[in-house]
Coordinates of C-alpha atoms in Angstrom, one line a residue:
M1 CA 19.8 4.2 22.4
N2 CA 21.3 7.3 24.1
A3 CA 20.7 9.3 20.9
L4 CA 17.1 8.3 20.9
L5 CA 16.7 9.3 24.6
R6 CA 18.3 12.7 23.9
A7 CA 16.0 13.2 21.0
I8 CA 13.0 12.5 23.1
V9 CA 14.1 14.9 25.8
L10 CA 14.9 17.6 23.3
T11 CA 11.4 17.2 21.8
L12 CA 9.8 17.7 25.2
L13 CA 11.9 20.9 25.8
V14 CA 11.2 22.6 22.5
V15 CA 8.4 25.3 22.7
A16 CA 7.0 27.5 20.0
C17 CA 8.5 31.0 19.5
G18 CA 6.4 33.9 20.5
T19 CA 4.6 35.1 23.6
V20 CA 4.2 32.5 26.4
P21 CA 0.9 33.0 28.3
I22 CA 1.3 33.4 32.1
D23 CA -0.6 31.3 34.6
D24 CA -3.8 33.3 34.7
Q25 CA -5.5 32.0 37.9
G26 CA -7.4 29.0 36.5
D27 CA -8.1 30.0 32.9
D28 CA -5.4 27.5 32.0
K29 CA -4.1 29.0 28.8
R30 CA -0.6 27.7 29.4
V31 CA 1.2 26.1 26.5
I32 CA 2.0 23.0 28.6
P33 CA -0.6 22.1 31.2
P34 CA 0.6 20.5 34.5
K35 CA 1.5 16.8 34.3
G36 CA 2.6 14.2 36.7
L37 CA 5.8 12.2 37.0
I38 CA 6.9 9.0 38.7
R39 CA 10.1 9.1 40.6
G40 CA 12.0 6.4 42.5
T41 CA 15.0 4.1 42.7
V42 CA 15.7 1.1 40.6
T43 CA 17.7 -1.7 42.4
Y44 CA 19.5 -4.4 40.4
I45 CA 20.4 -7.7 42.0
G46 CA 22.1 -10.2 39.6
P47 CA 25.2 -11.1 37.7
R48 CA 27.9 -8.6 37.0
P49 CA 27.2 -6.6 33.8
C50 CA 29.0 -6.9 30.6
S51 CA 31.2 -4.2 29.2
R52 CA 33.3 -3.1 26.2
D53 CA 35.0 0.0 24.9
G54 CA 35.1 1.4 28.5
H55 CA 31.4 1.3 29.0
I56 CA 28.8 -0.9 30.7
V57 CA 26.6 -2.6 28.1
G58 CA 22.8 -2.4 28.6
N59 CA 20.1 -0.4 30.3
A60 CA 17.6 -0.7 33.1
V61 CA 14.4 -0.4 31.1
I62 CA 11.5 0.8 33.2
T63 CA 8.1 0.6 31.5
V64 CA 4.8 2.0 32.7
F65 CA 1.4 0.5 31.9
D66 CA -2.2 1.4 32.7
K67 CA -3.0 -0.7 35.8
N68 CA -6.2 -1.9 34.1
N69 CA -4.5 -2.9 30.9
P70 CA -1.1 -4.4 31.4
P71 CA 0.8 -6.3 28.6
P72 CA 0.2 -10.0 27.9
P73 CA -0.3 -12.4 29.5
A74 CA -2.1 -10.4 32.1
G75 CA -3.7 -7.9 29.7
F76 CA -3.9 -6.6 26.2
A77 CA -1.6 -3.6 26.0
S78 CA 0.5 -3.6 22.8
G79 CA 2.9 -0.9 24.2
A80 CA 3.8 1.0 27.3
V81 CA 2.2 4.3 28.3
N82 CA 5.8 5.7 28.9
F83 CA 9.2 4.4 29.7
V84 CA 12.7 5.4 30.7
A85 CA 16.1 3.7 30.2
V86 CA 18.7 4.1 32.9
P87 CA 22.1 3.5 31.2
G88 CA 24.3 0.8 32.6
D89 CA 27.1 3.4 33.2
V90 CA 24.7 5.2 35.5
L91 CA 23.5 2.2 37.3
F92 CA 26.9 0.5 37.8
T93 CA 29.1 3.6 38.6
N94 CA 31.6 1.5 40.6
E95 CA 31.8 -1.5 38.3
P96 CA 35.1 -2.1 36.4
R97 CA 34.9 -1.7 32.6
S98 CA 36.7 -3.5 29.9
T99 CA 38.4 -1.2 27.4
G100 CA 38.6 -3.8 24.7
S101 CA 36.3 -3.9 21.7
D102 CA 35.0 -7.4 22.4
L103 CA 32.1 -7.9 24.8
Y104 CA 33.4 -9.0 28.2
C105 CA 31.0 -10.6 30.7
P106 CA 32.7 -11.4 34.0
G107 CA 31.6 -14.2 36.3
G108 CA 31.6 -14.2 40.0
A109 CA 29.1 -13.5 42.7
A110 CA 25.9 -11.5 42.2
V111 CA 26.2 -7.7 42.6
T112 CA 23.7 -5.1 43.9
A113 CA 23.5 -1.6 42.3
S114 CA 20.9 1.1 42.4
A115 CA 20.2 4.5 40.7
P116 CA 17.4 7.0 40.7
F117 CA 14.9 7.2 37.8
T118 CA 12.1 9.5 36.7
V119 CA 9.4 8.8 34.2
A120 CA 7.6 11.9 32.8
P121 CA 5.3 13.3 31.6
M122 CA 2.4 11.2 33.0
E123 CA -1.4 11.8 32.8
A124 CA -3.5 11.3 35.9
G125 CA -4.2 7.6 36.5
S126 CA -3.2 4.4 38.2
Y127 CA -0.2 2.5 36.7
V128 CA 2.0 -0.5 37.1
I129 CA 5.7 -0.7 36.5
R130 CA 7.5 -3.6 34.7
A131 CA 11.2 -3.5 34.3
F132 CA 14.2 -5.5 33.0
Y133 CA 17.9 -5.1 32.6
D134 CA 18.8 -5.4 28.9
R135 CA 22.1 -7.2 29.5
G136 CA 23.1 -7.4 25.8
G137 CA 22.3 -3.8 25.1
R138 CA 19.9 -4.7 22.3
F139 CA 16.7 -3.0 23.6
W140 CA 15.0 -0.8 21.0
P141 CA 11.5 0.4 22.0
T142 CA 10.0 1.0 18.5
F143 CA 10.8 -2.5 17.0
K144 CA 8.8 -5.6 18.0
S145 CA 11.8 -7.8 17.4
R146 CA 13.8 -5.9 20.1
N147 CA 11.4 -4.3 22.5
L148 CA 11.1 -7.2 25.1
P149 CA 13.6 -9.0 27.3
E150 CA 15.6 -11.9 26.0
A151 CA 17.3 -14.9 27.6
G152 CA 19.8 -13.8 30.2
D153 CA 18.1 -10.4 30.8
I154 CA 17.1 -9.6 34.4
A155 CA 13.4 -9.0 35.0
G156 CA 11.4 -7.3 37.7
G157 CA 9.3 -4.2 38.5
Y158 CA 7.4 -2.5 41.3
V159 CA 6.2 -5.8 42.8
D160 CA 5.2 -7.4 46.1
V161 CA 8.7 -8.6 46.9
E162 CA 7.6 -11.0 49.7
D163 CA 5.1 -12.7 47.5
A164 CA 7.7 -13.0 44.7
R165 CA 10.1 -14.5 47.2
K166 CA 7.6 -17.2 48.3
N167 CA 7.1 -18.2 44.6
A168 CA 10.8 -18.2 43.6
G169 CA 11.3 -21.1 41.2
N170 CA 7.7 -21.2 40.0
I171 CA 8.0 -20.5 36.3
S172 CA 4.2 -20.0 35.9
Y173 CA 4.1 -17.4 38.8
Q174 CA 2.7 -14.0 37.9
P175 CA 4.1 -11.3 40.1
I176 CA 1.8 -9.0 42.0
F177 CA 2.5 -5.6 40.4
L178 CA 1.7 -2.8 42.9
P179 CA -0.2 0.3 41.7
V180 CA 1.4 3.7 41.4
D181 CA -1.2 6.5 41.5
V182 CA -0.4 9.7 39.7
G183 CA -2.8 12.4 41.0
L184 CA -5.3 12.8 43.8
A185 CA -8.8 11.2 44.0
R186 CA -11.6 13.6 43.3
S187 CA -13.5 12.4 46.3
A188 CA -14.0 9.4 48.6
E189 CA -16.9 8.2 46.4
D190 CA -15.2 9.1 43.0
G191 CA -11.9 7.2 42.7
R192 CA -10.9 8.9 39.5
L193 CA -7.6 10.9 39.8
D194 CA -6.8 14.5 38.9
I195 CA -3.6 16.4 38.7
G196 CA -3.6 19.8 40.3
D197 CA -2.3 23.1 39.1
N198 CA 1.2 22.4 40.4
G199 CA 1.5 18.9 38.8
Y200 CA 1.9 15.7 40.8
V201 CA 4.9 13.6 41.8
A202 CA 4.5 9.9 42.7
D203 CA 7.7 9.7 44.7
N204 CA 9.9 7.0 46.3
V205 CA 8.7 4.2 44.1
P206 CA 11.1 1.2 44.6
V207 CA 11.7 -0.9 41.4
T208 CA 13.5 -4.2 41.9
I209 CA 15.2 -6.1 39.0
G210 CA 16.5 -9.5 40.1
S211 CA 15.0 -12.5 38.2
Q212 CA 17.2 -13.8 35.4
L213 CA 15.2 -15.1 32.5
P214 CA 16.1 -18.7 31.6
F215 CA 14.8 -18.9 28.1
T216 CA 14.5 -17.0 24.8
R217 CA 11.5 -15.3 23.5
P218 CA 9.2 -17.8 21.7
Y219 CA 10.4 -17.0 18.2
F220 CA 8.2 -18.6 15.5
Y221 CA 6.8 -18.3 12.0
P222 CA 3.5 -19.7 10.7
D223 CA 4.1 -22.8 8.5
G224 CA 4.2 -21.6 4.9
A225 CA 4.6 -17.9 5.6
E226 CA 8.0 -17.9 3.9
K227 CA 6.6 -19.2 0.6
R228 CA 5.6 -17.0 -2.3
P229 CA 2.1 -18.0 -3.4
D230 CA 0.2 -17.0 -6.5
A231 CA -1.7 -13.7 -6.3
A232 CA -5.1 -14.0 -4.5
T233 CA -7.5 -11.3 -3.4
T234 CA -9.3 -11.0 0.0
P235 CA -11.2 -8.1 1.4
A236 CA -8.1 -7.0 3.3
N237 CA -5.8 -7.6 0.2
P238 CA -7.9 -6.3 -2.7
R239 CA -4.8 -5.8 -4.9
G240 CA -3.9 -9.5 -4.6
D241 CA -0.4 -8.9 -3.4
P242 CA 1.3 -12.3 -3.2
L243 CA 3.2 -11.2 -0.1
A244 CA 0.0 -10.3 1.7
V245 CA -2.0 -13.5 1.0
P246 CA -3.0 -14.6 4.6
I247 CA -1.5 -17.8 5.9
V248 CA -4.8 -18.8 7.4
T249 CA -8.4 -17.6 7.1
M250 CA -11.6 -18.0 9.1
T251 CA -15.1 -17.0 8.0
Q252 CA -17.0 -14.6 10.2
D253 CA -19.8 -17.1 10.7
H254 CA -17.5 -20.1 11.5
Q255 CA -19.4 -23.1 12.9
L256 CA -17.8 -25.4 15.4
L257 CA -18.9 -28.8 16.4
A258 CA -20.0 -29.3 20.0
F259 CA -17.7 -31.3 22.4
P260 CA -18.9 -35.0 22.4
A261 CA -20.4 -36.7 25.4
N262 CA -18.7 -39.9 24.3
V263 CA -15.0 -39.1 24.4
T264 CA -13.1 -41.3 22.0
P265 CA -10.1 -40.6 19.7
E266 CA -12.5 -40.4 16.8
T267 CA -14.9 -37.9 18.3
V268 CA -12.3 -35.7 19.9
T269 CA -10.4 -35.6 16.6
A270 CA -13.6 -34.6 14.8
F271 CA -14.1 -31.8 17.4
Q272 CA -10.5 -30.6 16.9
R273 CA -10.8 -30.5 13.1
S274 CA -13.9 -28.2 13.4
F275 CA -11.5 -25.4 14.5
V276 CA -9.4 -23.3 12.2
S277 CA -5.8 -24.1 13.1
T278 CA -2.2 -23.0 12.3
V279 CA 1.2 -24.6 12.9
L280 CA 3.8 -22.2 14.4
K281 CA 7.3 -23.4 13.8
W282 CA 10.3 -22.6 16.0
G283 CA 12.6 -19.8 14.9
V284 CA 12.8 -19.0 11.2
P285 CA 13.2 -21.1 8.0
A286 CA 16.7 -22.4 7.3
A287 CA 17.1 -19.9 4.4
E288 CA 16.6 -17.0 6.7
L289 CA 18.6 -18.3 9.7
D290 CA 21.9 -16.5 8.9
A291 CA 20.2 -13.1 8.4
A292 CA 18.1 -13.6 11.5
T293 CA 20.9 -14.6 13.9
D294 CA 24.0 -12.8 12.6
P295 CA 25.0 -10.4 15.4
T296 CA 26.5 -7.9 12.9
K297 CA 23.1 -7.5 11.3
P298 CA 20.0 -5.7 12.6
F299 CA 18.2 -8.7 14.2
G300 CA 20.6 -10.9 16.1
L301 CA 17.9 -13.3 17.3
Q302 CA 18.7 -16.0 19.9
I303 CA 17.7 -18.9 17.8
A304 CA 19.4 -22.2 18.6
P305 CA 18.7 -25.6 16.9
A306 CA 15.8 -27.6 18.3
P307 CA 16.4 -31.0 20.0
P308 CA 18.0 -33.4 19.5
T309 CA 20.8 -31.3 17.9
G310 CA 20.3 -28.2 20.1
K311 CA 18.5 -26.6 23.0
G312 CA 16.3 -24.3 21.1
G313 CA 12.6 -24.5 20.6
I314 CA 9.2 -23.5 22.0
Y315 CA 8.5 -24.6 25.6
V316 CA 4.9 -26.0 25.8
F317 CA 3.9 -26.6 29.4
S318 CA 0.9 -26.3 31.9
R319 CA -0.4 -22.9 33.1
G320 CA -1.6 -24.7 36.2
G321 CA -5.2 -25.5 35.3
P322 CA -7.8 -26.2 32.6
L323 CA -9.3 -24.1 29.9
P324 CA -12.3 -22.1 31.0
D325 CA -14.4 -23.6 28.3
N326 CA -13.4 -27.2 28.8
P327 CA -12.2 -28.6 32.1
L328 CA -10.6 -31.6 30.4
V329 CA -8.1 -29.6 28.4
A330 CA -5.1 -28.0 29.9
A331 CA -4.4 -24.3 29.5
L332 CA -0.8 -24.2 28.2
W333 CA 2.1 -21.8 27.9
P334 CA 2.8 -20.2 25.6
Q335 CA -0.5 -18.4 25.5
A336 CA -1.7 -17.8 21.9
G337 CA -3.6 -14.9 20.7
F338 CA -4.7 -12.9 17.6
A339 CA -5.1 -9.1 17.6
K340 CA -7.0 -7.2 14.9
L341 CA -4.9 -4.8 12.9
I342 CA -6.1 -1.5 11.6
D343 CA -8.2 -1.7 8.4
D344 CA -5.9 -0.4 5.7
P345 CA -6.4 -2.7 2.6
N346 CA -4.2 -0.6 0.3
R347 CA -1.6 0.0 3.0
R348 CA -1.5 3.7 2.7
V349 CA -1.5 4.4 6.5
D350 CA 0.5 1.4 7.7
P351 CA 2.7 0.1 4.8
Q352 CA 4.0 -2.8 6.8
G353 CA 0.7 -3.9 8.2
L354 CA 1.8 -3.8 11.9
V355 CA -0.5 -1.4 13.8
V356 CA -2.9 -3.0 16.2
Q357 CA -6.4 -1.6 16.0
G358 CA -7.2 0.2 19.3
S359 CA -3.5 0.9 20.1
R360 CA -4.2 4.6 19.4
G361 CA -7.4 4.7 21.3
Q362 CA -9.6 5.5 18.3
A363 CA -11.3 2.2 17.7
P364 CA -12.1 -1.0 19.6
L365 CA -9.4 -3.4 20.6
V366 CA -10.5 -6.8 19.1
V367 CA -8.7 -10.1 20.1
V368 CA -9.2 -13.8 19.4
Q369 CA -7.9 -16.1 22.1
G370 CA -6.1 -19.2 20.8
I371 CA -5.8 -22.7 22.2
T372 CA -2.3 -24.1 22.4
L373 CA -2.0 -27.8 21.9
F374 CA 0.5 -30.3 23.2
D375 CA 1.9 -32.5 20.5
D376 CA -0.7 -31.2 18.0
S377 CA -3.6 -33.0 19.7
L378 CA -6.4 -32.2 22.1
L379 CA -6.2 -35.8 23.2
R380 CA -2.6 -35.3 24.4
S381 CA -3.4 -31.9 25.9
T382 CA -5.3 -33.1 29.0
V383 CA -4.5 -31.6 32.4
A384 CA -2.8 -34.8 33.6
A385 CA -0.7 -35.5 30.5
V386 CA 1.1 -32.2 29.8
P387 CA 4.5 -31.2 31.3
R388 CA 4.2 -29.0 34.4
A389 CA 7.4 -27.0 33.8
P390 CA 9.6 -26.0 30.9
T391 CA 11.7 -29.2 30.9
V392 CA 13.3 -31.0 28.0
S393 CA 10.1 -32.9 27.4
A394 CA 8.3 -29.6 27.0
L395 CA 10.7 -28.3 24.3
K396 CA 9.1 -28.5 20.8
D397 CA 10.2 -27.5 17.3
H398 CA 6.6 -26.4 16.6
V399 CA 3.2 -25.9 18.2
T400 CA -0.3 -26.2 16.8
V401 CA -2.7 -23.4 17.8
L402 CA -6.5 -23.5 17.4
A403 CA -8.4 -20.2 16.8
R404 CA -11.6 -19.9 18.8
P405 CA -14.4 -18.5 16.6
A406 CA -15.0 -15.7 19.1
V407 CA -13.7 -12.2 19.6
L408 CA -13.4 -10.1 22.7
C409 CA -14.1 -6.4 21.9
L410 CA -12.9 -3.8 24.3
D411 CA -12.8 -0.1 24.6
P412 CA -9.0 0.7 24.9
R413 CA -9.8 3.9 26.8
D414 CA -11.5 1.9 29.6
V415 CA -10.4 -1.7 29.5
A416 CA -11.4 -2.1 33.2
K417 CA -15.1 -2.2 32.4
G418 CA -14.6 -5.4 30.4
G419 CA -15.4 -6.3 26.9
V420 CA -18.1 -7.9 24.9
L421 CA -17.4 -11.6 23.9
V422 CA -18.9 -12.2 20.5
T423 CA -19.4 -15.6 18.8
P424 CA -21.5 -16.6 15.8
H425 CA -23.3 -19.6 17.4
F426 CA -24.3 -20.7 20.8
T427 CA -25.3 -24.3 19.8
A428 CA -24.1 -26.9 17.3
R429 CA -24.4 -30.5 16.4
S430 CA -22.1 -32.8 18.3
A431 CA -18.7 -34.0 17.1
D432 CA -20.1 -37.5 17.8
A433 CA -22.4 -38.2 14.8
S434 CA -24.5 -40.6 17.0
E435 CA -25.7 -37.7 19.1
V436 CA -28.9 -36.2 17.8
G437 CA -29.9 -32.6 17.8
E438 CA -28.1 -29.4 18.8
K439 CA -25.9 -29.0 21.9
P440 CA -24.7 -25.9 23.7
L441 CA -21.2 -25.0 22.7
F442 CA -20.4 -23.4 26.0
D443 CA -22.0 -22.0 29.2
P444 CA -22.7 -18.3 28.5
Q445 CA -23.0 -17.5 32.2
A446 CA -19.7 -19.1 33.0
L447 CA -17.9 -17.3 30.2
A448 CA -19.4 -14.0 31.3
K449 CA -17.7 -14.5 34.6
Q450 CA -14.2 -14.8 33.0
P451 CA -11.8 -11.9 33.6
G452 CA -12.2 -9.1 31.0
V453 CA -15.7 -10.2 29.9
R454 CA -18.8 -8.2 30.8
E455 CA -21.3 -9.6 28.3
V456 CA -21.6 -12.5 25.8
K457 CA -23.3 -11.7 22.5
K458 CA -24.2 -13.7 19.4
G459 CA -22.8 -12.1 16.3
C460 CA -20.6 -12.5 13.3
L461 CA -16.9 -11.7 13.7
P462 CA -15.3 -8.5 12.6
L463 CA -13.6 -8.8 9.2
G464 CA -9.9 -8.0 8.9
R465 CA -6.3 -9.1 9.4
Y466 CA -5.2 -10.4 12.9
S467 CA -1.6 -10.6 14.1
I468 CA -0.5 -13.8 15.8
S469 CA 1.3 -13.9 19.2
L470 CA 2.8 -16.4 21.6
V471 CA 3.4 -15.2 25.2
Y472 CA 5.3 -16.9 28.0
S473 CA 4.5 -16.5 31.7
T474 CA 7.6 -14.3 32.0
G475 CA 6.0 -11.7 29.6
Q476 CA 8.5 -12.7 26.8
A477 CA 6.5 -12.7 23.6
W478 CA 6.8 -12.9 19.8
T479 CA 4.4 -11.5 17.3
V480 CA 4.0 -11.7 13.6
P481 CA 3.9 -9.8 11.4
N482 CA 6.8 -7.6 12.5
E483 CA 9.3 -5.2 11.1
M484 CA 11.7 -7.9 10.0
G485 CA 9.3 -9.2 7.4
S486 CA 8.7 -6.0 5.3
C487 CA 10.1 -2.6 4.5
G488 CA 9.1 0.7 6.0
A489 CA 8.0 3.7 3.8
L490 CA 11.5 5.1 3.6
E491 CA 13.1 1.8 3.1
G492 CA 11.4 1.2 -0.3
G493 CA 9.9 -2.0 -1.6
V494 CA 11.0 -5.6 -1.1
A495 CA 13.4 -7.0 -3.6
L496 CA 13.0 -10.8 -3.5
S497 CA 16.1 -13.0 -3.7
Q498 CA 16.5 -15.6 -6.4
G499 CA 16.0 -19.3 -5.9
T500 CA 14.3 -20.8 -2.8
S501 CA 15.6 -18.3 -0.2
S502 CA 12.9 -16.5 1.6
A503 CA 15.2 -13.6 2.6
G504 CA 14.9 -10.5 0.5
T505 CA 16.1 -7.0 0.9
C506 CA 14.8 -3.4 1.0
T507 CA 15.4 -1.5 -2.2
N508 CA 16.2 2.0 -0.8
K509 CA 18.0 1.1 2.3
A510 CA 19.6 -2.4 2.1
R511 CA 18.8 -4.7 5.0
P512 CA 17.5 -8.3 5.1
V513 CA 13.8 -8.9 4.8
L514 CA 12.5 -12.2 6.4
L515 CA 9.3 -13.2 4.5
S516 CA 8.4 -15.6 7.3
Q517 CA 7.9 -12.6 9.6
G518 CA 6.0 -10.6 7.0
T519 CA 2.5 -9.6 5.9
R520 CA 1.4 -13.1 5.1
A521 CA 1.8 -14.2 8.7
V522 CA -1.8 -13.3 9.7
L523 CA -5.2 -14.8 10.4
E524 CA -7.7 -13.1 8.2
I525 CA -11.4 -13.2 9.1
V526 CA -13.3 -13.2 5.8
P527 CA -17.0 -13.1 4.8
P528 CA -19.1 -16.2 4.9
S529 CA -18.3 -18.7 2.1
T530 CA -21.9 -19.6 1.5
T531 CA -25.1 -17.7 0.7
E532 CA -26.6 -19.3 3.8
G533 CA -23.8 -17.9 6.0
A534 CA -24.2 -14.4 4.5
A535 CA -27.9 -14.6 5.2
Y536 CA -27.3 -15.7 8.7
C537 CA -25.1 -12.7 9.4
R538 CA -27.7 -10.4 7.9
S539 CA -30.4 -12.0 10.1
L540 CA -28.6 -11.0 13.3
D541 CA -29.5 -7.3 13.1
N542 CA -32.0 -5.1 11.4
E543 CA -29.7 -2.2 10.5
E544 CA -28.8 -1.4 7.0
R545 CA -25.0 -1.6 7.1
P546 CA -22.3 -2.5 4.6
E547 CA -21.8 -6.2 3.8
G548 CA -19.2 -7.6 6.3
E549 CA -20.6 -5.4 9.1
R550 CA -24.0 -7.0 9.1
G551 CA -24.5 -9.0 12.3
V552 CA -21.3 -7.7 13.9
P553 CA -22.1 -6.1 17.3
V554 CA -21.4 -2.3 17.3
E555 CA -19.0 -2.7 20.2
C556 CA -16.6 -4.4 17.8
L557 CA -16.9 -1.7 15.1
K558 CA -16.7 1.7 16.8
L559 CA -16.3 3.4 20.2
D560 CA -18.9 5.3 22.1
P561 CA -18.4 9.1 21.8

């Protein structure tokens, strides 16, 4: 970790050889234009830190996000704008250290410690700060399997402390993250911020870390992702790579049934079956468990057996209200979502198939919102029936997720303006066969009032591969595919193990490869399966565009200049 931070600092300090232009009174030919920075104090309140080899283990990780696009569950950001890690040795200057090679975690009363921090460089803008203390010293910012807090870590940020105090113990509580403005407003009427010629310092920002996380990240794998199927081609897998055959597909013109007026087990089951669904299982398959959990290997996941033999599993519990599109069905944690990955069918740009489209600000961010079910059933997912907290009754060895046939398309450069919600159909026949005619699938005006939605359009869905994520109220999340399931460009190809094991290895640089976390673990949106469906997508616009793009609103395909 310290080596990485030193490398980042050295990169920022290196300048090209030759003549350095002087500040020429506004012509701004300087090599490095003025930037901003955020400076403040991080205060830790929690258990005494662990130590070994004479050093405190862990770091206070301070992450900065665009105020208008925080990470899930509040937003869609797939990564921080910037971050800094304050080493435990700096934060806990007066804390005794164990000189032994084994990890020592003392008990006793909570301690308070503080240290200054600086995050730089920063562009002009308004930001929020989330933070956590990485108690096990496992944080690694560039790997999805190690870039978020785990069980036992201490969470916080620059928050409304009084409001957080009032909601202590409420596991569904979402802290109020306070804004940090970097720059000065252009005018009273124009709230946009600029950084002047001398830069800008957002100073005296107090970050508090004091909420210990009670459970692990929601580790999962899609049922069947560990298996090696026969070769099969799709638009996003034209070579038919068996390790890239998607675990679940949905056509871009997918047609739901409408919710029945007569609610019976039969009609609700028919409605549920009209969705595309996937089963997400806790942890990893048994054949991958040792490689995934061994602390001497790269991953070291906190995967315990599910009940009744253990206390591991996915907590499925109420988010405090119903779904926006059906007042009878409870909105549940973990929140499920699917994010479109960049189009790279031959995997020349992104060999592991991990990069989210829009994360580089060059294309729309496209997301599908999932519906998490309790006990695999809409009938059992009513507001009154589901657990209200992450109790033993909420702990499951798997969860079923329905994929809504709708995408939210956003401009990652300006998420605050909201996105365009696109769905292929506004009406459908009822899930109750006795009802005659077409029924509305939803209330477009009500959906347009949902956070993040500025407009609802009829259209076919953007083709491509979509990652799958589960997110808890704490911000702890798990996403597939991730780095554990494939090899990077310098690591070589995947050498598959013999027999039934789904753990392979990289050919150039040996390390375990967990196929359950790999490139099969996606939802792929594919072209219509019928000629009628293809004709329907073509009928939605008059532009001559490639097949697959016909009927897809332009907001989902490209950004405005």
